[in-house]
């Protein structure tokens, strides 16, 4: 998870996002007698492999990712020191080379030339799924434009991990990546999304967390949110609450340690005024009992049933 640069794509998708190599065996193949044993990487097809790597806990790497990393001719990464730790843990000796924001323009032609020769190349980020706020978008775009094979090896993602731990609606979401570090530019970016009917996922540096949460509360509304840090690590923490309350907490507690993901719930519908609610209840009570009328109005307004039930009882007594 890194701040975007020249070679990164716009890491935004409203909704969630395997194929590759030789594909999964058919039922007939799976049921047939296995052939001679061979290394899992044998027969790896030529092409570019986008391999997701752990976001913290090295045990989260997939078996398929390990097989691909063993089988490729070269692995391109953001920082050889970071990726070397993963490879050493699993005794993988594939050559490493750099592909990051600062050398992408020079490295991309060589990678494409290797793909044209039928070589097998892997692209990894320091942590998580490549291209999501990490280098690689232009490389994939160029490979696709030449009909060179590109395969994704799915796995860990800080954005999805934080989303499903947040307790906020995951059915529609926007991964907006890093916001601009300067306040004026950050506020302009936030102004694009106040009406979007989706949960919002942002990456942020710990030192700017308080200021960022405050801007979010002001420009998006004081919505339910969650701050996730140190995901999959020993000190993983998910703090949930309203944006203003989270800002106040970190203002008092100080910046947290580790990388941070902020998840914000979708816009909340405005609560109907009391007169409107009473009118809905009276109309429902004209045809239904108190319990059924309460359930109907709760479904229409999203208001708590207990509060509506008490009000329905009061209205029924007034009319008796």
mmCIF file of C-alpha atoms in Angstrom:
data_model
loop_
_atom_site.group_PDB
_atom_site.id
_atom_site.type_symbol
_atom_site.label_atom_id
_atom_site.label_comp_id
_atom_site.label_asym_id
_atom_site.label_seq_id
_atom_site.Cartn_x
_atom_site.Cartn_y
_atom_site.Cartn_z
ATOM 1 C CA UNK A 1 0.000 0.000 0.000
ATOM 2 C CA UNK A 2 1.746 3.121 -1.237
ATOM 3 C CA UNK A 3 0.885 6.601 -2.359
ATOM 4 C CA UNK A 4 0.082 6.681 -6.038
ATOM 5 C CA UNK A 5 2.607 7.932 -8.561
ATOM 6 C CA UNK A 6 2.954 8.319 -12.308
ATOM 7 C CA UNK A 7 2.501 4.652 -13.133
ATOM 8 C CA UNK A 8 -0.411 3.924 -10.841
ATOM 9 C CA UNK A 9 -3.999 3.616 -11.967
ATOM 10 C CA UNK A 10 -6.948 5.424 -10.472
ATOM 11 C CA UNK A 11 -7.633 2.924 -7.714
ATOM 12 C CA UNK A 12 -11.373 3.370 -7.733
ATOM 13 C CA UNK A 13 -14.015 0.728 -8.219
ATOM 14 C CA UNK A 14 -17.622 0.639 -7.135
ATOM 15 C CA UNK A 15 -17.881 -3.082 -6.418
ATOM 16 C CA UNK A 16 -15.526 -5.896 -5.744
ATOM 17 C CA UNK A 17 -13.011 -7.260 -8.325
ATOM 18 C CA UNK A 18 -8.548 -16.130 -11.204
ATOM 19 C CA UNK A 19 -7.632 -17.339 -13.750
ATOM 20 C CA UNK A 20 -4.263 -17.904 -15.097
ATOM 21 C CA UNK A 21 -1.580 -20.365 -15.931
ATOM 22 C CA UNK A 22 -3.185 -23.521 -17.216
ATOM 23 C CA UNK A 23 -6.466 -23.040 -15.352
ATOM 24 C CA UNK A 24 -8.285 -25.272 -12.883
ATOM 25 C CA UNK A 25 -8.593 -28.987 -13.750
ATOM 26 C CA UNK A 26 -11.931 -30.222 -15.035
ATOM 27 C CA UNK A 27 -13.926 -32.738 -12.997
ATOM 28 C CA UNK A 28 -12.820 -35.513 -15.348
ATOM 29 C CA UNK A 29 -9.169 -34.498 -14.967
ATOM 30 C CA UNK A 30 -9.493 -34.184 -11.223
ATOM 31 C CA UNK A 31 -10.988 -37.654 -10.970
ATOM 32 C CA UNK A 32 -8.391 -39.291 -13.197
ATOM 33 C CA UNK A 33 -5.294 -41.020 -11.911
ATOM 34 C CA UNK A 34 -2.596 -38.440 -11.146
ATOM 35 C CA UNK A 35 0.485 -38.412 -13.337
ATOM 36 C CA UNK A 36 4.099 -38.347 -12.199
ATOM 37 C CA UNK A 37 4.842 -35.914 -9.397
ATOM 38 C CA UNK A 38 6.332 -32.621 -10.517
ATOM 39 C CA UNK A 39 6.983 -29.202 -8.955
ATOM 40 C CA UNK A 40 3.872 -27.016 -8.759
ATOM 41 C CA UNK A 41 5.548 -24.378 -10.941
ATOM 42 C CA UNK A 42 6.227 -26.775 -13.832
ATOM 43 C CA UNK A 43 4.413 -25.772 -17.010
ATOM 44 C CA UNK A 44 3.792 -22.174 -15.947
ATOM 45 C CA UNK A 45 2.613 -20.372 -19.070
ATOM 46 C CA UNK A 46 4.390 -17.299 -20.461
ATOM 47 C CA UNK A 47 2.984 -13.930 -19.488
ATOM 48 C CA UNK A 48 2.774 -11.242 -16.840
ATOM 49 C CA UNK A 49 1.560 -12.399 -13.415
ATOM 50 C CA UNK A 50 0.148 -9.831 -10.974
ATOM 51 C CA UNK A 51 0.786 -11.522 -7.647
ATOM 52 C CA UNK A 52 -0.840 -10.362 -4.410
ATOM 53 C CA UNK A 53 1.478 -10.551 -1.403
ATOM 54 C CA UNK A 54 0.781 -10.347 2.351
ATOM 55 C CA UNK A 55 -0.141 -6.980 3.863
ATOM 56 C CA UNK A 56 1.554 -7.847 7.149
ATOM 57 C CA UNK A 57 1.369 -11.479 8.143
ATOM 58 C CA UNK A 58 3.612 -13.527 5.825
ATOM 59 C CA UNK A 59 1.421 -16.566 6.460
ATOM 60 C CA UNK A 60 -1.317 -14.984 4.337
ATOM 61 C CA UNK A 61 0.426 -15.667 1.018
ATOM 62 C CA UNK A 62 -1.500 -18.164 -1.131
ATOM 63 C CA UNK A 63 -0.202 -21.506 -2.362
ATOM 64 C CA UNK A 64 -0.798 -20.391 -5.928
ATOM 65 C CA UNK A 65 1.182 -17.197 -5.394
ATOM 66 C CA UNK A 66 4.136 -19.208 -4.083
ATOM 67 C CA UNK A 67 3.977 -21.584 -7.057
ATOM 68 C CA UNK A 68 3.971 -18.667 -9.500
ATOM 69 C CA UNK A 69 6.811 -16.840 -7.754
ATOM 70 C CA UNK A 70 8.883 -20.046 -7.918
ATOM 71 C CA UNK A 71 8.084 -20.550 -11.571
ATOM 72 C CA UNK A 72 8.611 -17.139 -13.148
ATOM 73 C CA UNK A 73 11.828 -16.042 -14.813
ATOM 74 C CA UNK A 74 11.969 -12.752 -12.908
ATOM 75 C CA UNK A 75 10.043 -10.884 -10.200
ATOM 76 C CA UNK A 76 9.601 -7.120 -10.405
ATOM 77 C CA UNK A 77 8.965 -5.354 -7.100
ATOM 78 C CA UNK A 78 8.947 -1.911 -5.501
ATOM 79 C CA UNK A 79 11.663 -2.612 -2.930
ATOM 80 C CA UNK A 80 13.936 -5.652 -3.218
ATOM 81 C CA UNK A 81 14.556 -5.643 0.545
ATOM 82 C CA UNK A 82 10.843 -6.031 1.297
ATOM 83 C CA UNK A 83 10.175 -8.732 -1.299
ATOM 84 C CA UNK A 84 13.410 -10.577 -0.442
ATOM 85 C CA UNK A 85 12.067 -11.193 3.066
ATOM 86 C CA UNK A 86 8.990 -12.932 1.656
ATOM 87 C CA UNK A 87 11.054 -14.995 -0.797
ATOM 88 C CA UNK A 88 13.535 -16.014 1.906
ATOM 89 C CA UNK A 89 10.691 -17.135 4.166
ATOM 90 C CA UNK A 90 9.501 -19.572 1.480
ATOM 91 C CA UNK A 91 12.920 -20.455 -0.022
ATOM 92 C CA UNK A 92 12.236 -18.886 -3.426
ATOM 93 C CA UNK A 93 15.266 -18.010 -5.525
ATOM 94 C CA UNK A 94 13.745 -16.200 -8.536
ATOM 95 C CA UNK A 95 15.752 -13.118 -9.630
ATOM 96 C CA UNK A 96 14.473 -9.770 -8.351
ATOM 97 C CA UNK A 97 14.407 -6.461 -10.179
ATOM 98 C CA UNK A 98 12.880 -3.069 -9.456
ATOM 99 C CA UNK A 99 9.695 -1.589 -10.870
ATOM 100 C CA UNK A 100 8.463 1.533 -9.105
ATOM 101 C CA UNK A 101 7.268 5.058 -9.765
ATOM 102 C CA UNK A 102 10.750 6.403 -10.420
ATOM 103 C CA UNK A 103 12.049 3.820 -12.910
ATOM 104 C CA UNK A 104 8.817 2.634 -14.573
ATOM 105 C CA UNK A 105 9.373 4.571 -17.808
ATOM 106 C CA UNK A 106 12.791 2.929 -18.241
ATOM 107 C CA UNK A 107 11.859 -0.556 -17.002
ATOM 108 C CA UNK A 108 8.570 -0.981 -18.849
ATOM 109 C CA UNK A 109 10.012 -1.444 -22.400
ATOM 110 C CA UNK A 110 12.391 -4.185 -21.173
ATOM 111 C CA UNK A 111 9.566 -6.046 -19.419
ATOM 112 C CA UNK A 112 7.361 -5.849 -22.508
ATOM 113 C CA UNK A 113 10.225 -7.111 -24.686
ATOM 114 C CA UNK A 114 10.686 -10.087 -22.341
ATOM 115 C CA UNK A 115 6.962 -10.848 -22.525
ATOM 116 C CA UNK A 116 7.126 -10.795 -26.331
ATOM 117 C CA UNK A 117 9.937 -13.391 -26.142
ATOM 118 C CA UNK A 118 7.613 -15.653 -24.157
ATOM 119 C CA UNK A 119 9.168 -15.155 -20.746
ATOM 120 C CA UNK A 120 7.281 -15.410 -17.471
ATOM 121 C CA UNK A 121 7.361 -12.254 -15.359
ATOM 122 C CA UNK A 122 5.752 -11.481 -11.984
ATOM 123 C CA UNK A 123 4.839 -8.061 -10.630
ATOM 124 C CA UNK A 124 4.372 -7.637 -6.877
ATOM 125 C CA UNK A 125 3.909 -4.641 -4.619
ATOM 126 C CA UNK A 126 5.465 -4.218 -1.192
ATOM 127 C CA UNK A 127 2.190 -5.380 0.346
ATOM 128 C CA UNK A 128 -1.189 -6.404 -0.981
ATOM 129 C CA UNK A 129 -2.563 -6.520 -4.507
ATOM 130 C CA UNK A 130 -0.526 -4.858 -7.283
ATOM 131 C CA UNK A 131 -1.951 -1.753 -9.010
ATOM 132 C CA UNK A 132 -4.188 -0.796 -6.053
ATOM 133 C CA UNK A 133 -2.349 2.417 -5.154
ATOM 134 C CA UNK A 134 0.848 0.738 -6.348
ATOM 135 C CA UNK A 135 2.820 0.840 -9.602
ATOM 136 C CA UNK A 136 1.771 -1.275 -12.545
ATOM 137 C CA UNK A 137 -1.263 0.214 -14.273
ATOM 138 C CA UNK A 138 0.637 1.481 -17.326
ATOM 139 C CA UNK A 139 2.541 -1.794 -17.613
ATOM 140 C CA UNK A 140 -0.684 -3.805 -17.662
ATOM 141 C CA UNK A 141 -2.282 -1.328 -20.057
ATOM 142 C CA UNK A 142 0.663 -1.681 -22.469
ATOM 143 C CA UNK A 143 0.665 -5.485 -22.234
ATOM 144 C CA UNK A 144 -3.073 -5.683 -22.866
ATOM 145 C CA UNK A 145 -2.791 -3.359 -25.864
ATOM 146 C CA UNK A 146 -0.311 -5.835 -27.425
ATOM 147 C CA UNK A 147 -2.442 -8.867 -26.529
ATOM 148 C CA UNK A 148 0.289 -10.161 -24.247
ATOM 149 C CA UNK A 149 -1.043 -12.539 -21.569
ATOM 150 C CA UNK A 150 -1.744 -10.972 -18.174
ATOM 151 C CA UNK A 151 -2.946 -13.033 -15.206
ATOM 152 C CA UNK A 152 -3.954 -11.971 -11.695
ATOM 153 C CA UNK A 153 -3.053 -14.133 -8.710
ATOM 154 C CA UNK A 154 -5.538 -12.864 -6.100
ATOM 155 C CA UNK A 155 -4.809 -12.590 -2.431
ATOM 156 C CA UNK A 156 -4.479 -10.044 0.373
ATOM 157 C CA UNK A 157 -5.802 -6.500 0.008
ATOM 158 C CA UNK A 158 -5.721 -3.866 2.730
ATOM 159 C CA UNK A 159 -8.780 -2.137 1.266
ATOM 160 C CA UNK A 160 -10.978 -5.240 1.272
ATOM 161 C CA UNK A 161 -9.694 -6.427 4.646
ATOM 162 C CA UNK A 162 -10.560 -3.090 6.245
ATOM 163 C CA UNK A 163 -13.933 -2.958 4.482
ATOM 164 C CA UNK A 164 -15.151 -6.328 5.741
ATOM 165 C CA UNK A 165 -13.879 -5.623 9.267
ATOM 166 C CA UNK A 166 -15.466 -2.165 9.439
ATOM 167 C CA UNK A 167 -19.031 -3.353 9.950
ATOM 168 C CA UNK A 168 -20.120 -0.910 7.236
ATOM 169 C CA UNK A 169 -22.098 -1.828 4.094
ATOM 170 C CA UNK A 170 -19.826 -3.709 1.655
ATOM 171 C CA UNK A 171 -22.302 -4.175 -1.188
ATOM 172 C CA UNK A 172 -21.121 -1.037 -2.999
ATOM 173 C CA UNK A 173 -17.821 0.663 -2.256
ATOM 174 C CA UNK A 174 -15.244 3.027 -3.695
ATOM 175 C CA UNK A 175 -11.527 2.466 -3.134
ATOM 176 C CA UNK A 176 -10.310 6.045 -3.415
ATOM 177 C CA UNK A 177 -6.715 5.406 -2.378
ATOM 178 C CA UNK A 178 -4.579 8.163 -0.871
ATOM 179 C CA UNK A 179 -5.969 11.669 -0.640
ATOM 180 C CA UNK A 180 -3.684 14.613 -1.465
ATOM 181 C CA UNK A 181 -1.461 15.526 1.501
ATOM 182 C CA UNK A 182 -2.210 19.265 1.367
ATOM 183 C CA UNK A 183 -5.446 20.280 3.066
ATOM 184 C CA UNK A 184 -6.893 22.415 0.273
ATOM 185 C CA UNK A 185 -6.364 19.689 -2.341
ATOM 186 C CA UNK A 186 -7.657 17.033 0.045
ATOM 187 C CA UNK A 187 -10.861 18.961 0.659
ATOM 188 C CA UNK A 188 -11.393 19.423 -3.090
ATOM 189 C CA UNK A 189 -11.021 15.656 -3.546
ATOM 190 C CA UNK A 190 -13.507 14.882 -0.760
ATOM 191 C CA UNK A 191 -16.069 17.208 -2.312
ATOM 192 C CA UNK A 192 -16.411 14.736 -5.210
ATOM 193 C CA UNK A 193 -18.080 12.037 -3.106
ATOM 194 C CA UNK A 194 -20.629 13.339 -0.555
ATOM 195 C CA UNK A 195 -23.627 11.984 -2.490
ATOM 196 C CA UNK A 196 -22.134 8.680 -3.653
ATOM 197 C CA UNK A 197 -24.307 5.793 -2.410
ATOM 198 C CA UNK A 198 -21.347 3.622 -1.414
ATOM 199 C CA UNK A 199 -18.912 3.001 1.398
ATOM 200 C CA UNK A 200 -15.646 4.892 0.872
ATOM 201 C CA UNK A 201 -12.181 3.411 1.490
ATOM 202 C CA UNK A 202 -9.118 5.640 1.894
ATOM 203 C CA UNK A 203 -5.464 5.097 2.774
ATOM 204 C CA UNK A 204 -3.869 7.740 4.982
ATOM 205 C CA UNK A 205 -0.639 8.453 6.799
ATOM 206 C CA UNK A 206 -0.906 8.349 10.581
ATOM 207 C CA UNK A 207 0.496 11.875 10.979
ATOM 208 C CA UNK A 208 -2.401 13.376 8.954
ATOM 209 C CA UNK A 209 -5.154 11.170 10.383
ATOM 210 C CA UNK A 210 -6.762 13.700 12.744
ATOM 211 C CA UNK A 211 -6.846 16.489 10.171
ATOM 212 C CA UNK A 212 -8.165 14.112 7.511
ATOM 213 C CA UNK A 213 -10.956 12.726 9.729
ATOM 214 C CA UNK A 214 -12.000 16.267 10.603
ATOM 215 C CA UNK A 215 -12.241 17.265 6.946
ATOM 216 C CA UNK A 216 -14.220 14.097 6.203
ATOM 217 C CA UNK A 217 -16.714 14.840 8.982
ATOM 218 C CA UNK A 218 -17.177 18.380 7.715
ATOM 219 C CA UNK A 219 -17.455 17.634 3.980
ATOM 220 C CA UNK A 220 -19.084 14.188 3.944
ATOM 221 C CA UNK A 221 -21.173 14.494 7.093
ATOM 222 C CA UNK A 222 -20.579 12.924 10.477
ATOM 223 C CA UNK A 223 -21.076 9.384 9.184
ATOM 224 C CA UNK A 224 -20.288 6.033 10.788
ATOM 225 C CA UNK A 225 -16.692 5.086 10.008
ATOM 226 C CA UNK A 226 -13.834 2.802 10.995
ATOM 227 C CA UNK A 227 -10.084 3.314 11.261
ATOM 228 C CA UNK A 228 -8.116 0.111 10.644
ATOM 229 C CA UNK A 229 -4.423 -0.163 11.357
ATOM 230 C CA UNK A 230 -1.737 -2.847 11.462
ATOM 231 C CA UNK A 231 -4.049 -5.187 9.571
ATOM 232 C CA UNK A 232 -3.188 -8.914 9.918
ATOM 233 C CA UNK A 233 -0.364 -8.046 12.326
ATOM 234 C CA UNK A 234 0.013 -8.668 16.051
ATOM 235 C CA UNK A 235 -1.386 -5.267 17.055
ATOM 236 C CA UNK A 236 -4.246 -5.103 14.550
ATOM 237 C CA UNK A 237 -6.865 -2.570 15.642
ATOM 238 C CA UNK A 238 -10.250 -1.574 14.223
ATOM 239 C CA UNK A 239 -11.752 1.501 15.871
ATOM 240 C CA UNK A 240 -15.349 2.248 14.903
ATOM 241 C CA UNK A 241 -17.474 5.341 15.509
ATOM 242 C CA UNK A 242 -18.646 8.579 13.971
ATOM 243 C CA UNK A 243 -16.042 10.546 12.025
ATOM 244 C CA UNK A 244 -16.027 13.430 14.517
ATOM 245 C CA UNK A 245 -15.667 11.038 17.455
ATOM 246 C CA UNK A 246 -12.782 9.230 15.765
ATOM 247 C CA UNK A 247 -11.076 12.551 15.068
ATOM 248 C CA UNK A 248 -11.465 13.529 18.736
ATOM 249 C CA UNK A 249 -10.071 10.176 19.886
ATOM 250 C CA UNK A 250 -6.902 10.443 17.816
ATOM 251 C CA UNK A 251 -6.558 14.105 18.724
ATOM 252 C CA UNK A 252 -6.314 13.024 22.378
ATOM 253 C CA UNK A 253 -4.445 9.749 21.869
ATOM 254 C CA UNK A 254 -1.990 10.988 19.259
ATOM 255 C CA UNK A 255 -1.210 9.492 15.849
ATOM 256 C CA UNK A 256 -1.443 5.700 15.783
ATOM 257 C CA UNK A 257 1.445 3.518 14.724
ATOM 258 C CA UNK A 258 1.384 1.601 11.456
ATOM 259 C CA UNK A 259 -0.404 2.032 8.164
ATOM 260 C CA UNK A 260 -4.003 3.222 8.303
ATOM 261 C CA UNK A 261 -7.119 2.485 6.255
ATOM 262 C CA UNK A 262 -10.238 4.623 6.746
ATOM 263 C CA UNK A 263 -13.637 3.208 5.822
ATOM 264 C CA UNK A 264 -16.657 5.546 5.751
ATOM 265 C CA UNK A 265 -20.266 4.429 5.498
ATOM 266 C CA UNK A 266 -22.570 5.669 2.708
ATOM 267 C CA UNK A 267 -24.699 8.804 3.166
ATOM 268 C CA UNK A 268 -27.442 8.401 5.745
ATOM 269 C CA UNK A 269 -30.975 9.399 4.741
ATOM 270 C CA UNK A 270 -32.251 12.424 6.655
ATOM 271 C CA UNK A 271 -34.549 11.477 9.513
ATOM 272 C CA UNK A 272 -38.187 12.413 8.848
ATOM 273 C CA UNK A 273 -39.548 15.163 11.091
ATOM 274 C CA UNK A 274 -41.979 14.231 13.881
ATOM 275 C CA UNK A 275 -45.045 15.483 12.020
ATOM 276 C CA UNK A 276 -44.196 13.331 8.988
ATOM 277 C CA UNK A 277 -43.594 10.265 11.144
ATOM 278 C CA UNK A 278 -46.870 10.762 13.012
ATOM 279 C CA UNK A 279 -48.739 11.126 9.726
ATOM 280 C CA UNK A 280 -47.238 7.855 8.459
ATOM 281 C CA UNK A 281 -48.168 6.098 11.701
ATOM 282 C CA UNK A 282 -51.763 7.393 11.627
ATOM 283 C CA UNK A 283 -52.188 6.236 8.046
ATOM 284 C CA UNK A 284 -50.801 2.783 8.893
ATOM 285 C CA UNK A 285 -52.876 2.513 12.095
ATOM 286 C CA UNK A 286 -56.020 3.147 10.090
ATOM 287 C CA UNK A 287 -55.550 -0.276 8.492
ATOM 288 C CA UNK A 288 -53.165 -2.203 10.784
ATOM 289 C CA UNK A 289 -52.590 -3.022 14.396
ATOM 290 C CA UNK A 290 -49.943 -1.213 16.432
ATOM 291 C CA UNK A 291 -47.265 -3.880 15.903
ATOM 292 C CA UNK A 292 -47.772 -4.169 12.133
ATOM 293 C CA UNK A 293 -48.060 -0.405 11.689
ATOM 294 C CA UNK A 294 -44.829 0.051 13.590
ATOM 295 C CA UNK A 295 -43.045 -2.522 11.407
ATOM 296 C CA UNK A 296 -44.306 -0.860 8.223
ATOM 297 C CA UNK A 297 -43.178 2.645 9.207
ATOM 298 C CA UNK A 298 -39.844 1.345 10.503
ATOM 299 C CA UNK A 299 -39.213 -0.241 7.100
ATOM 300 C CA UNK A 300 -40.166 2.990 5.331
ATOM 301 C CA UNK A 301 -38.114 5.357 7.490
ATOM 302 C CA UNK A 302 -35.303 3.289 8.997
ATOM 303 C CA UNK A 303 -36.232 4.636 12.437
ATOM 304 C CA UNK A 304 -35.929 2.395 15.521
ATOM 305 C CA UNK A 305 -38.960 0.184 16.098
ATOM 306 C CA UNK A 306 -39.001 0.791 19.852
ATOM 307 C CA UNK A 307 -39.357 4.536 19.406
ATOM 308 C CA UNK A 308 -42.022 4.111 16.729
ATOM 309 C CA UNK A 309 -43.951 1.582 18.833
ATOM 310 C CA UNK A 310 -44.168 4.006 21.753
ATOM 311 C CA UNK A 311 -45.390 6.749 19.424
ATOM 312 C CA UNK A 312 -47.927 4.414 17.773
ATOM 313 C CA UNK A 313 -49.346 3.469 21.180
ATOM 314 C CA UNK A 314 -49.720 7.160 22.078
ATOM 315 C CA UNK A 315 -51.523 7.877 18.792
ATOM 316 C CA UNK A 316 -53.852 4.901 19.272
ATOM 317 C CA UNK A 317 -54.761 6.086 22.775
ATOM 318 C CA UNK A 318 -55.482 9.581 21.435
ATOM 319 C CA UNK A 319 -57.960 8.169 18.927
ATOM 320 C CA UNK A 320 -59.769 5.793 21.276
#
